[in-house]
Short mmCIF file of C-alpha atoms and ligand atoms in Angstrom, two decimals:
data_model
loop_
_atom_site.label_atom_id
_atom_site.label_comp_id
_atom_site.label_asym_id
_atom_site.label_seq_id
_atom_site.Cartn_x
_atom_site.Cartn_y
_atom_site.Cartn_z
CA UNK A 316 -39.48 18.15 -11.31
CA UNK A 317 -41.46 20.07 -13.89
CA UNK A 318 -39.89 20.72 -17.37
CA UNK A 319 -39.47 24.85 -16.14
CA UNK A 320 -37.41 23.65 -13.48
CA UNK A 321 -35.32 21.32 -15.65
CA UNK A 322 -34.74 24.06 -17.98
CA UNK A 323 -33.13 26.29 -15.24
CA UNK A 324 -30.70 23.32 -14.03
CA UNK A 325 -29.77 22.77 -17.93
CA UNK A 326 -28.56 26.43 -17.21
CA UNK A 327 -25.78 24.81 -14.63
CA UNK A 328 -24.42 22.90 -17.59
CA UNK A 329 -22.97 24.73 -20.41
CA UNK A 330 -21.98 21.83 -22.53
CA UNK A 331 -25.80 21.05 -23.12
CA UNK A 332 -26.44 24.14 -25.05
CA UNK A 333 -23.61 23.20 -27.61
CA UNK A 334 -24.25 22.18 -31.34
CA UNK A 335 -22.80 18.85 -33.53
CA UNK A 336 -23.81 18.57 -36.65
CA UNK A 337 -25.90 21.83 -36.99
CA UNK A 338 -28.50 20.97 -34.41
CA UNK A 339 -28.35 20.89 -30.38
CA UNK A 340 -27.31 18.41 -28.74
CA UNK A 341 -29.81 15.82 -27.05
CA UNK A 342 -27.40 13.64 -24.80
CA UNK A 343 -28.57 10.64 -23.88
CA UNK A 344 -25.45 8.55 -22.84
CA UNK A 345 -24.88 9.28 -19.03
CA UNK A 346 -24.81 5.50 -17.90
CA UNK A 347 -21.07 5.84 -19.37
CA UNK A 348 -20.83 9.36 -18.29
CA UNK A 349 -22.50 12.79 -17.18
CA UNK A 350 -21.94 16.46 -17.91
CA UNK A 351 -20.39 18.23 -15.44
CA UNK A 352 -22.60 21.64 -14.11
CA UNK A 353 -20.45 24.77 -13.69
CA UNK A 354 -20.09 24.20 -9.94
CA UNK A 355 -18.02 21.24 -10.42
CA UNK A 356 -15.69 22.62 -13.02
CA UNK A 357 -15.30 25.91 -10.91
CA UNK A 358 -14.10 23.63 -7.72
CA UNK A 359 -11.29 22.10 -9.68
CA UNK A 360 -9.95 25.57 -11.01
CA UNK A 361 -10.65 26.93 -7.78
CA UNK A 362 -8.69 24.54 -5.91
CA UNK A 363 -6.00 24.60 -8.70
CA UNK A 364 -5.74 28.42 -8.40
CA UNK A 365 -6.25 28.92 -4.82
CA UNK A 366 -5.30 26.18 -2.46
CA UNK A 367 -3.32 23.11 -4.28
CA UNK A 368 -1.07 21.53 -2.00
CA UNK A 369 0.13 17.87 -1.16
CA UNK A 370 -2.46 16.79 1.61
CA UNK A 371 -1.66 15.34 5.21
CA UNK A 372 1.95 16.32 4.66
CA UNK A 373 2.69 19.90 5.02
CA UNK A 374 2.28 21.93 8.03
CA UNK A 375 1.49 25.49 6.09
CA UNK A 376 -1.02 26.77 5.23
CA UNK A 377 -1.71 25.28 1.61
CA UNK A 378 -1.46 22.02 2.73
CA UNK A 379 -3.47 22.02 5.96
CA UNK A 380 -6.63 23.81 3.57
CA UNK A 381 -6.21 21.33 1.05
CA UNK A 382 -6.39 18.52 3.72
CA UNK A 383 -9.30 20.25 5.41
CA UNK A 384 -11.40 20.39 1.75
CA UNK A 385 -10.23 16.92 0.91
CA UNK A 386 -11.37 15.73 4.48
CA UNK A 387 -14.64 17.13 3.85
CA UNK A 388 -15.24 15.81 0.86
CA UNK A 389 -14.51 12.57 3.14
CA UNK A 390 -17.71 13.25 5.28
CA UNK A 391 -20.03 14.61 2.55
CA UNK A 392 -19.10 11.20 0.88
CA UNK A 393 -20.22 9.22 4.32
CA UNK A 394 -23.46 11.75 4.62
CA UNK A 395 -24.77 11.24 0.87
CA UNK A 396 -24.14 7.18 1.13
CA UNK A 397 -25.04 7.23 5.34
CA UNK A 398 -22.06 6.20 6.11
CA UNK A 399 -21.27 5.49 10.65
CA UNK A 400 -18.02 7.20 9.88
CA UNK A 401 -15.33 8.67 7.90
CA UNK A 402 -12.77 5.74 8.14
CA UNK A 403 -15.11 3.82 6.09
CA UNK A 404 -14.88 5.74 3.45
CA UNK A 405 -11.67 5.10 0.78
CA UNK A 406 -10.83 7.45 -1.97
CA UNK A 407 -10.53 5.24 -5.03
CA UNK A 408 -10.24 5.88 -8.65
CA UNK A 409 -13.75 4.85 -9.26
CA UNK A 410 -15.77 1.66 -9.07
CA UNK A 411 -13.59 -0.45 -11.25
CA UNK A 412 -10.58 0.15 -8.93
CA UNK A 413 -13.09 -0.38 -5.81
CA UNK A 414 -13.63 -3.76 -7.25
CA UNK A 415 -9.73 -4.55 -7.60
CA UNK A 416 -9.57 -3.11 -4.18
CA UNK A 417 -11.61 -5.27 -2.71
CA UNK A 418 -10.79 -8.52 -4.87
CA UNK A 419 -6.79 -8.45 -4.36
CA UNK A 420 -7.65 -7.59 -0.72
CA UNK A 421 -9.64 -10.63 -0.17
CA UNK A 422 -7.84 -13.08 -1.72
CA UNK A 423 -5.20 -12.69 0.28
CA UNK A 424 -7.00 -13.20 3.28
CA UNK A 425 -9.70 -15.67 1.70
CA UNK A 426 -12.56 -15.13 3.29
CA UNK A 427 -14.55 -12.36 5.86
CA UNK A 428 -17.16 -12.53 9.02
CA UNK A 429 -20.29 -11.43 7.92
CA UNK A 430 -21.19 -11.76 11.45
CA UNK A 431 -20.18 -9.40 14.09
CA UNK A 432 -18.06 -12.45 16.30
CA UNK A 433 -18.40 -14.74 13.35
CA UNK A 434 -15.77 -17.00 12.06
CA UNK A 435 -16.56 -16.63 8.51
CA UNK A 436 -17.05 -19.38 5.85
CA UNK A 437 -14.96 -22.35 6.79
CA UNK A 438 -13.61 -22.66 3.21
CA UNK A 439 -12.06 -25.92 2.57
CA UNK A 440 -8.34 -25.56 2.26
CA UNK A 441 -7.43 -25.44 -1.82
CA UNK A 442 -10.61 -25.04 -3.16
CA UNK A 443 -11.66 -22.48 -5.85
CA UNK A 444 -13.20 -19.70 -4.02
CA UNK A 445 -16.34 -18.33 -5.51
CA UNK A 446 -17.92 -14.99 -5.80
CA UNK A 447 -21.79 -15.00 -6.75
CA UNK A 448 -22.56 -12.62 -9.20
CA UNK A 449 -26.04 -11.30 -11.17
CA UNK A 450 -26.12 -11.91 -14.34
CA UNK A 451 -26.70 -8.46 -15.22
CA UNK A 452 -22.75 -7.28 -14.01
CA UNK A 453 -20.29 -4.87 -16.05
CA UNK A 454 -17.01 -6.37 -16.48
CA UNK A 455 -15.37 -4.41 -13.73
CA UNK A 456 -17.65 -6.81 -11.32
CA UNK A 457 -16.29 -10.06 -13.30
CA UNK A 458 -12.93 -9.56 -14.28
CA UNK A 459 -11.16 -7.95 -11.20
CA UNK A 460 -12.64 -11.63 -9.84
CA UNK A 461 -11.16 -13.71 -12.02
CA UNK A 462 -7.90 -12.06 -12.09
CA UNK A 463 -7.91 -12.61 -8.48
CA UNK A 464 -8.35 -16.28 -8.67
CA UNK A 465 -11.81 -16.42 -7.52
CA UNK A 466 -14.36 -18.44 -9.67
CA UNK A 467 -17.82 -16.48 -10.83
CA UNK A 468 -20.94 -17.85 -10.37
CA UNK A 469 -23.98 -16.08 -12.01
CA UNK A 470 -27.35 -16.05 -10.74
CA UNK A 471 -29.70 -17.35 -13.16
CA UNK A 472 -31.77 -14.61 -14.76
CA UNK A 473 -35.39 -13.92 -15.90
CA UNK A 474 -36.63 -12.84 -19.32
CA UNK A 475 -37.00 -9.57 -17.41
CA UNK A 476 -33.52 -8.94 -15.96
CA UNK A 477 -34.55 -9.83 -12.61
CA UNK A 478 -32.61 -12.94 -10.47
CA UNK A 479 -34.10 -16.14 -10.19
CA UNK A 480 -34.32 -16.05 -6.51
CA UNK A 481 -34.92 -19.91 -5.63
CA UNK A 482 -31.93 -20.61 -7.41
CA UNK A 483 -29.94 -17.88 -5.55
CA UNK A 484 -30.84 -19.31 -2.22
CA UNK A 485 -29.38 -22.68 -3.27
CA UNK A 486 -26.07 -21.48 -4.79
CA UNK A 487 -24.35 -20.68 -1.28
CA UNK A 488 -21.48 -23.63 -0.59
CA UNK A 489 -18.78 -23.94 1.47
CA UNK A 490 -16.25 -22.29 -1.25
CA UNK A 491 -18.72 -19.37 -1.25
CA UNK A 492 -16.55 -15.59 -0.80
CA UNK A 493 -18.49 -13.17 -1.26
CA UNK A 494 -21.98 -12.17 -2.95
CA UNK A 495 -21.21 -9.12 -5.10
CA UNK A 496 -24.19 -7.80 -7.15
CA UNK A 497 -24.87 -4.50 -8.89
CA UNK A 498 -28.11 -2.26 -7.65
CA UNK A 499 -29.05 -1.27 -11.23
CA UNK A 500 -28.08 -2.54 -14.37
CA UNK A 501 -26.17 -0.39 -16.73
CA UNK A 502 -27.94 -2.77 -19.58
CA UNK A 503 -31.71 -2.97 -18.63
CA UNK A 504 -32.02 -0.69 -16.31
CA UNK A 505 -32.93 -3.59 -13.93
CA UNK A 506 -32.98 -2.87 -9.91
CA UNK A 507 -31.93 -5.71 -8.31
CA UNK A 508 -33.85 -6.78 -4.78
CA UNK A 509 -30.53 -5.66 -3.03
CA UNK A 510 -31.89 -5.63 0.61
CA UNK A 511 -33.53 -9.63 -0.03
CA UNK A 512 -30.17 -10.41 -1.74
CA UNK A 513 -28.26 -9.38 1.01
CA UNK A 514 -30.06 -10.31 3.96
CA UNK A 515 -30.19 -13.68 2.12
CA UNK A 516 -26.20 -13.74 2.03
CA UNK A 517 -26.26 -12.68 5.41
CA UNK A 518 -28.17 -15.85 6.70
CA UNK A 519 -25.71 -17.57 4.76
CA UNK A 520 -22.86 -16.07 6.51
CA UNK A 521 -21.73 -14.14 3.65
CA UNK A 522 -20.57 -10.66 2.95
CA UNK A 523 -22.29 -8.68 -0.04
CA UNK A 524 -21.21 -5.99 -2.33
CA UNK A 525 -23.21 -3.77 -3.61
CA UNK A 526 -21.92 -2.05 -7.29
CA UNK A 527 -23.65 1.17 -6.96
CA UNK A 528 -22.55 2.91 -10.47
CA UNK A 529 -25.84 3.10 -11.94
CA UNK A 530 -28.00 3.38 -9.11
CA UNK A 531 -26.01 6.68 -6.99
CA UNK A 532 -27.05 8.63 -9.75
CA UNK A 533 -30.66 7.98 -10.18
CA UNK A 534 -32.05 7.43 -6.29
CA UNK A 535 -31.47 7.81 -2.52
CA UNK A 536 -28.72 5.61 -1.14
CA UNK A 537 -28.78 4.40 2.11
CA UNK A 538 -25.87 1.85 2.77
CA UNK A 539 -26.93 1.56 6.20
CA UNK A 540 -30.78 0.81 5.34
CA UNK A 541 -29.92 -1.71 2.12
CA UNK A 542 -27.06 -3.54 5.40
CA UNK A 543 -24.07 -4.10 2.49
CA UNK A 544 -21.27 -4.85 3.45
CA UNK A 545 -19.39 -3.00 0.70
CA UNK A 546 -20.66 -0.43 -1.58
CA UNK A 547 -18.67 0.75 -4.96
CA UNK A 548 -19.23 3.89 -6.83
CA UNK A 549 -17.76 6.22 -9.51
CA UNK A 550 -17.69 10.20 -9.90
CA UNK A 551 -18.53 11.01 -13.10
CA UNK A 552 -21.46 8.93 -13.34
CA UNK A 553 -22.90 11.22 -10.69
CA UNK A 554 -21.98 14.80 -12.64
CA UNK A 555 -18.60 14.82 -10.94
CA UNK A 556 -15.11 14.31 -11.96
CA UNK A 557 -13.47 11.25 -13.84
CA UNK A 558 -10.65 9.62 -11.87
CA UNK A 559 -12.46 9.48 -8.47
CA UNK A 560 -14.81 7.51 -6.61
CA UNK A 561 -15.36 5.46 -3.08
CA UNK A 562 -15.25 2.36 -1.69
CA UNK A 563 -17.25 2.23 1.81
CA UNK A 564 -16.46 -0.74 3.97
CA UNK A 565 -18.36 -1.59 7.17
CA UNK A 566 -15.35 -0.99 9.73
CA UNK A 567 -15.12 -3.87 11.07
CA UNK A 568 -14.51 -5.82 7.94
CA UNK A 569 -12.15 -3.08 6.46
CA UNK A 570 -10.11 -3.58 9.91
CA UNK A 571 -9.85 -7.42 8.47
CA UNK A 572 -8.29 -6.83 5.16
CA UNK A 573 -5.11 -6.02 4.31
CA UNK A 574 -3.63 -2.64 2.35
CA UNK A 575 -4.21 -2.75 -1.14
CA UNK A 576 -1.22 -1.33 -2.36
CA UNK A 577 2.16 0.15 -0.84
CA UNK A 578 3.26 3.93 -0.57
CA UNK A 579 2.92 6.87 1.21
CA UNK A 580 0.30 7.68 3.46
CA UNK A 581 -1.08 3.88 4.14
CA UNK A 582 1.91 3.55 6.19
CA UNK A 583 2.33 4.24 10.56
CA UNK A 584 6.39 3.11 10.56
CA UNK A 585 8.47 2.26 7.64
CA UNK A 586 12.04 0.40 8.39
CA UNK A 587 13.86 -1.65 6.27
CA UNK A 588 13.03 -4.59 8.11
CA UNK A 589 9.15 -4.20 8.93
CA UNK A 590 6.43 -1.69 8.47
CA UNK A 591 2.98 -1.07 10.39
CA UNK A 592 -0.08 0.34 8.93
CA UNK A 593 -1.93 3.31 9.18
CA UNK A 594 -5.21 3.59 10.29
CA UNK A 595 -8.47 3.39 7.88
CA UNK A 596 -8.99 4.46 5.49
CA UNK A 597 -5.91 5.72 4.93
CA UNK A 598 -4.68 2.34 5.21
CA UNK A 599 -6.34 1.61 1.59
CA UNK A 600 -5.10 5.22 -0.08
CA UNK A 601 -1.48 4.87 -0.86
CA UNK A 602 0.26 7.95 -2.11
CA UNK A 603 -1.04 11.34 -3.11
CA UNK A 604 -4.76 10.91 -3.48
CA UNK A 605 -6.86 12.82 -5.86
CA UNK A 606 -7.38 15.86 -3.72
CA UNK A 607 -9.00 17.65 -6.41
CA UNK A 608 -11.42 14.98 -7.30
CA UNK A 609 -12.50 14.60 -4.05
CA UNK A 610 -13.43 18.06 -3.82
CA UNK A 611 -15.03 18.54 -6.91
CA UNK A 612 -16.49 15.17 -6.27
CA UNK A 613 -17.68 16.58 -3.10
CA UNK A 614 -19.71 19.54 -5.30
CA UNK A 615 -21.30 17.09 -7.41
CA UNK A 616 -22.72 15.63 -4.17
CA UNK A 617 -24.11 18.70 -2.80
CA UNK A 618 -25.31 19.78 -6.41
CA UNK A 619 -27.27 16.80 -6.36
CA UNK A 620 -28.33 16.68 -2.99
CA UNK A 621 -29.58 20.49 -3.40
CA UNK A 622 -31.80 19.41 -6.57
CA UNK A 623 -33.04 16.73 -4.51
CA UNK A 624 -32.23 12.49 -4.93
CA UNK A 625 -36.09 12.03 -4.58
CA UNK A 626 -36.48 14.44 -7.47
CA UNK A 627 -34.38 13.24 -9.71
CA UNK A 628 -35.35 10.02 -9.28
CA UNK A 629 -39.34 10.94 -10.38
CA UNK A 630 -37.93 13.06 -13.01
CA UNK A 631 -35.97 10.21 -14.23
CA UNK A 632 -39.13 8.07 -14.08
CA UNK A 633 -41.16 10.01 -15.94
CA UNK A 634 -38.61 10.55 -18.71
CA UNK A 635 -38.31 6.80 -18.59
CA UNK A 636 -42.02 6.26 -18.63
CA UNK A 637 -43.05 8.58 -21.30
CA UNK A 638 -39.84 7.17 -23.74
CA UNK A 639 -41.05 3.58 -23.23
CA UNK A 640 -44.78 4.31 -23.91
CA UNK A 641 -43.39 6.17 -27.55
CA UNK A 642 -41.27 3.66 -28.43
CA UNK A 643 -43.90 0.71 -27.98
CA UNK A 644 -45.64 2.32 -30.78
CA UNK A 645 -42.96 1.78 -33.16
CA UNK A 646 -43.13 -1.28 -35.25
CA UNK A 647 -40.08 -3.96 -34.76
CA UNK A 648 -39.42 -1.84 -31.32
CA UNK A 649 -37.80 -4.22 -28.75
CA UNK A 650 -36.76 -2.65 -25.88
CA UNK A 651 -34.35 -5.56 -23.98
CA UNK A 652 -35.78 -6.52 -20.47
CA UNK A 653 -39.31 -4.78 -20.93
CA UNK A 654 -41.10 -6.20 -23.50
CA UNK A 655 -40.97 -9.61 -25.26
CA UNK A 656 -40.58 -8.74 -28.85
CA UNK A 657 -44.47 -9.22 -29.75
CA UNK A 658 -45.12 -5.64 -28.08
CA UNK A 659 -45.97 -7.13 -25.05
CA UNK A 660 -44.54 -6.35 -21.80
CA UNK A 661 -42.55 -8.34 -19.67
CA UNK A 662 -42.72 -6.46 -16.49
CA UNK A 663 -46.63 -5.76 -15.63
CA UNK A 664 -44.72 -2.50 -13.72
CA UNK A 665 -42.52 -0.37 -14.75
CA UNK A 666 -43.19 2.34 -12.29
CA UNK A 667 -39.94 1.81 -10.54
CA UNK A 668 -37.30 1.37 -13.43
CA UNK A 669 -35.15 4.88 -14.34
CA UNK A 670 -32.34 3.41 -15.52
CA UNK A 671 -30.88 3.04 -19.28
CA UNK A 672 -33.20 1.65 -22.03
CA UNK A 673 -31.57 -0.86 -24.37
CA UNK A 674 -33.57 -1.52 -27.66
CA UNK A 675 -33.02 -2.51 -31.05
CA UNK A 676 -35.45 -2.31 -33.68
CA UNK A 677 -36.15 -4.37 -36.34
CA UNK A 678 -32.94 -5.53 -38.09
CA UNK A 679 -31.23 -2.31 -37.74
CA UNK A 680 -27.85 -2.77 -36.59
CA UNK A 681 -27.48 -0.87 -33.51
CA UNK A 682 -24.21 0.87 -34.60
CA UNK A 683 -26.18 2.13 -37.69
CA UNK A 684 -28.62 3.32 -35.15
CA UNK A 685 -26.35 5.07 -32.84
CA UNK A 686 -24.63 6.40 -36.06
CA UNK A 687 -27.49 7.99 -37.59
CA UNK A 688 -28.74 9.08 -34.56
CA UNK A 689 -25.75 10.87 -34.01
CA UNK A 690 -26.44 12.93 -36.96
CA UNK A 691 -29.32 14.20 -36.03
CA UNK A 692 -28.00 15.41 -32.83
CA UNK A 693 -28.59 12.88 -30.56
CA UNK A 694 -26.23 10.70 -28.59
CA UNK A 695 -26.38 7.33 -27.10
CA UNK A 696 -24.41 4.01 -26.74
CA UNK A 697 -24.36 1.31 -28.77
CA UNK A 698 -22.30 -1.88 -28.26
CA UNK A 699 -22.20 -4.45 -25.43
CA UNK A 700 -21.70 -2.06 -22.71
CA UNK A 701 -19.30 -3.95 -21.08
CA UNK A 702 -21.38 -6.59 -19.76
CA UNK A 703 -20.84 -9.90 -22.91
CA UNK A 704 -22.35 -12.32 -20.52
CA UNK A 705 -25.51 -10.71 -20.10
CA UNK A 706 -25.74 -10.25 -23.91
CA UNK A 707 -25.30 -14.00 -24.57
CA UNK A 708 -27.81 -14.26 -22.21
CA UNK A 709 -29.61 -12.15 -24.09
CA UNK A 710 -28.50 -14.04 -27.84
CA UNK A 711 -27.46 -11.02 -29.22
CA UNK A 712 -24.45 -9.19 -30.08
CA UNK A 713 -25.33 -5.42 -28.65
CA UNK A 714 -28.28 -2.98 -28.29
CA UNK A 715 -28.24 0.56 -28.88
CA UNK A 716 -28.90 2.24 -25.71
CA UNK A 717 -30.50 5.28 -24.22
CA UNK A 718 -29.60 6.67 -20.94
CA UNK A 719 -30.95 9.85 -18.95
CA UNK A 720 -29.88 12.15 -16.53
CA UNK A 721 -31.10 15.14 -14.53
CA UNK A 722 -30.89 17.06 -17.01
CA UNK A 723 -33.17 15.33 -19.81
CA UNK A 724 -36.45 16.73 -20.89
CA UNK A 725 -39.57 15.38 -22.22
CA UNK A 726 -38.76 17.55 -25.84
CA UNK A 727 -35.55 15.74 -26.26
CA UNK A 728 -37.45 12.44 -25.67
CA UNK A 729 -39.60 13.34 -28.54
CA UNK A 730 -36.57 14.46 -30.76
CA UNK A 731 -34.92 11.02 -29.87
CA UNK A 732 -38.34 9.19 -30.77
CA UNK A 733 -38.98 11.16 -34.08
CA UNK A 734 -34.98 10.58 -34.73
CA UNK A 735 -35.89 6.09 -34.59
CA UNK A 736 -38.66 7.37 -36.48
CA UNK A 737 -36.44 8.49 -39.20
CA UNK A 738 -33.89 5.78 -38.87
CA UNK A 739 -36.60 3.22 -39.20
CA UNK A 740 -37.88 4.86 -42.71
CA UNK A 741 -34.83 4.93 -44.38
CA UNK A 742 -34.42 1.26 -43.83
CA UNK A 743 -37.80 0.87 -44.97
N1 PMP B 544 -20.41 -1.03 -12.85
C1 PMP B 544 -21.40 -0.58 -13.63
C2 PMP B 544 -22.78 -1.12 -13.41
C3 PMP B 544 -21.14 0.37 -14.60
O1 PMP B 544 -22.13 0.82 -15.38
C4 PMP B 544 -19.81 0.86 -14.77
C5 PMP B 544 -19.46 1.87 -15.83
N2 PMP B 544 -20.13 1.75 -17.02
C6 PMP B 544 -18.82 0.36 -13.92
C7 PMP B 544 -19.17 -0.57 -12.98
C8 PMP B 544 -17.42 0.83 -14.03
O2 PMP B 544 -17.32 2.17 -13.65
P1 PMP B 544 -15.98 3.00 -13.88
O3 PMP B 544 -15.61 2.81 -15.32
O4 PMP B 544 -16.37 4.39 -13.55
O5 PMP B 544 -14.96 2.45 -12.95
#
């Protein structure tokens, strides 16, 4: 994507062109969230002015358009993710709540076949289930475990974010649940070796999801090709709505899990003594669902999918690329995962990463970083971006952290360099 081409989709995005502090805004925080272009905003209020109606309940007219966009929005989901089918695709709130999902689910039931006619892991009766995690994982892909009973196990990690895969081969037991692993790191910017994770867990007669938060936005995803089992996303981390996002589910293994929670819509028959349960997915999306998100969701997808996933992705690469190669030069620069501290890189290749950059530099305190950065214009994270584990992995506290989207250019890279720049003086 050449920079005359990223200025015409900055067009699509009217927030961009907005000031703070006197000077235009360079946003570079869209692993927590990304602006929203026009068409996204305009499918809300068009939906809200034009069609809104309860869905799968009404037969006029309203209702039965509403249900037909929602539907959609259904199948553009399975199409962008490649998806078999519809039914394995459940409406959630976003990822976290496709976590919960999936942890209450299984804990009632304790374990899954991995194995088309398998028997799943003969867990031994009491026994502390465990879920193997990276040790790269946001909260929402600890927590929701935890809460659910299930012990966490992290995969040991290498000085440059990626698994220690010897020692994930031996971790599988007879207590083992589930493998559930994010594709990209919302820290390091780490891709995980999905497909050899899973196709490990597979051999291992284990079910794997995959938390795709970070990576939806930023490449091509093809559940089928990577074989999870599961696959989590969110909305608004893909220029879409907050409040929405997906669960998929191979069939088969959503067929063996119970609802999630109890309402409308997940039901077939309701008496006072017994109740049967609705088909998938609907079987998972108790009460009214987010019709709008899904829609507007649904225009994010296609907004995306019109730029291009592959083009993004260079774009992103580049921007990624060109940002590392500046910041090297600056002296006390440590940029978490990619180089060692001494300037010198830990990963010989960083062709493929185009995910968030997390830095510190010198003794700067990142929220004096973010802070100051903010008044020049600039935005980015600072803190421990939900994932504490990873930064006492890490022995540190929090980075400050850069993040890019679609959007980005290579002049805002070099206002967010020359901003460090600055930073870096005034602390001499
Ligand atoms: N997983 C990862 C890797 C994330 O980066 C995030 C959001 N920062 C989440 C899960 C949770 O997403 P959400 O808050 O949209 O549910």
């Amino acid at each position: 994507m050449n920079d005359e081409i990223t200025v015409r989709l900055r067009e699509d995005f009217p927030i961009l062109s907005r000031e703070v502090y006197g000077k235009t805004l360079v946003y570079l925080d869209n692993a927590a969230t990304t602006q929203k272009p026009r068409c996204v905003v305009e499918a809300i209020s068009d939906e809200y002015y034009n069609v809104n109606a309860n869905v799968h309940r009404g037969v006029h007219f309203l209702s039965q358009q509403a249900t037909e966009l929602h539907e959609q929005s259904r199948e553009t989901v399975r199409q962008f993710i490649g998806a078999d089918s519809t039914s394995e695709i459940v409406f959630t709130r976003g990822t976290t709540e496709s976590i919960n999902l999936l942890a209450s689910c299984l804990r009632q039931i304790g374990t899954l076949n991995a194995k088309e006619n398998g028997c799943g892991n003969p867990q031994k009766k009491n026994a502390q289930r465990e879920i193997i995690v990276s040790t790269l994982e946001h909260h929402s892909n600890i927590v929701p475990w935890q809460l659910n009973g299930f012990k966490v196990r992290p995969i040991p990690m290498i000085d440059n974010g990626m698994p220690d895969m010897d020692a994930y081969r031996l971790m599988f037991n007879e207590n083992t649940a589930l493998v559930a692993v994010t594709q990209v790191s919302n820290v390091l910017g780490t891709i995980n070796p999905v497909k050899e994770i899973i196709r490990i867990a597979h051999d291992n007669n284990i079910c794997v999801l995959i938390d795709g938060a970070q990576s939806t936005p930023h490449m091509k995803v093809d559940v089928k090709d990577m074989d999870c089992d599961f696959f989590a996303f969110s909305g608004h981390k893909i220029y879409g709505p907050t409040g929405v996002g997906v669960l998929y589910g191979k069939e088969r293994l959503l067929e063996q899990l119970p609802p999630y929670q109890g309402g409308g819509e997940m039901i077939r028959n309701v008496s006072f003594e017994l109740t049967t349960f609705n088909d998938l997915p609907y079987k998972f999306e108790a009460g009214t669902p987010d019709y709008v998100g899904t829609h507007s969701l649904a225009a994010a997808l296609d907004y995306v999918t019109a730029v291009g996933m592959d083009c993004i992705h260079h774009h992103e690469q580049e921007l990624y690329r060109y940002a590392v190669k500046q910041m090297m030069e600056i002296e006390g620069m440590v940029i978490y995962g990619v180089t060692d501290g001494q300037g010198q890189m830990l990963n010989a290749d960083i062709s493929e990463c185009a995910g968030p950059i997390s830095f510190k530099v010198g003794n700067i305190h990142h929220l004096d970083l973010g802070t100051l950065l903010d008044r020049l214009g600039i935005a980015i994270r600072t803190g421990h971006h939900c994932a504490e584990p990873l930064m006492h992995r890490l022995g540190i506290e929090g980075t400050a952290r850069a993040s890019f989207g679609l959007y980005n250019t290579f002049d805002e890279i070099d206002r967010f360099v020359a901003g460090i720049r600055r930073v870096a003086q005034m602390f001499g």
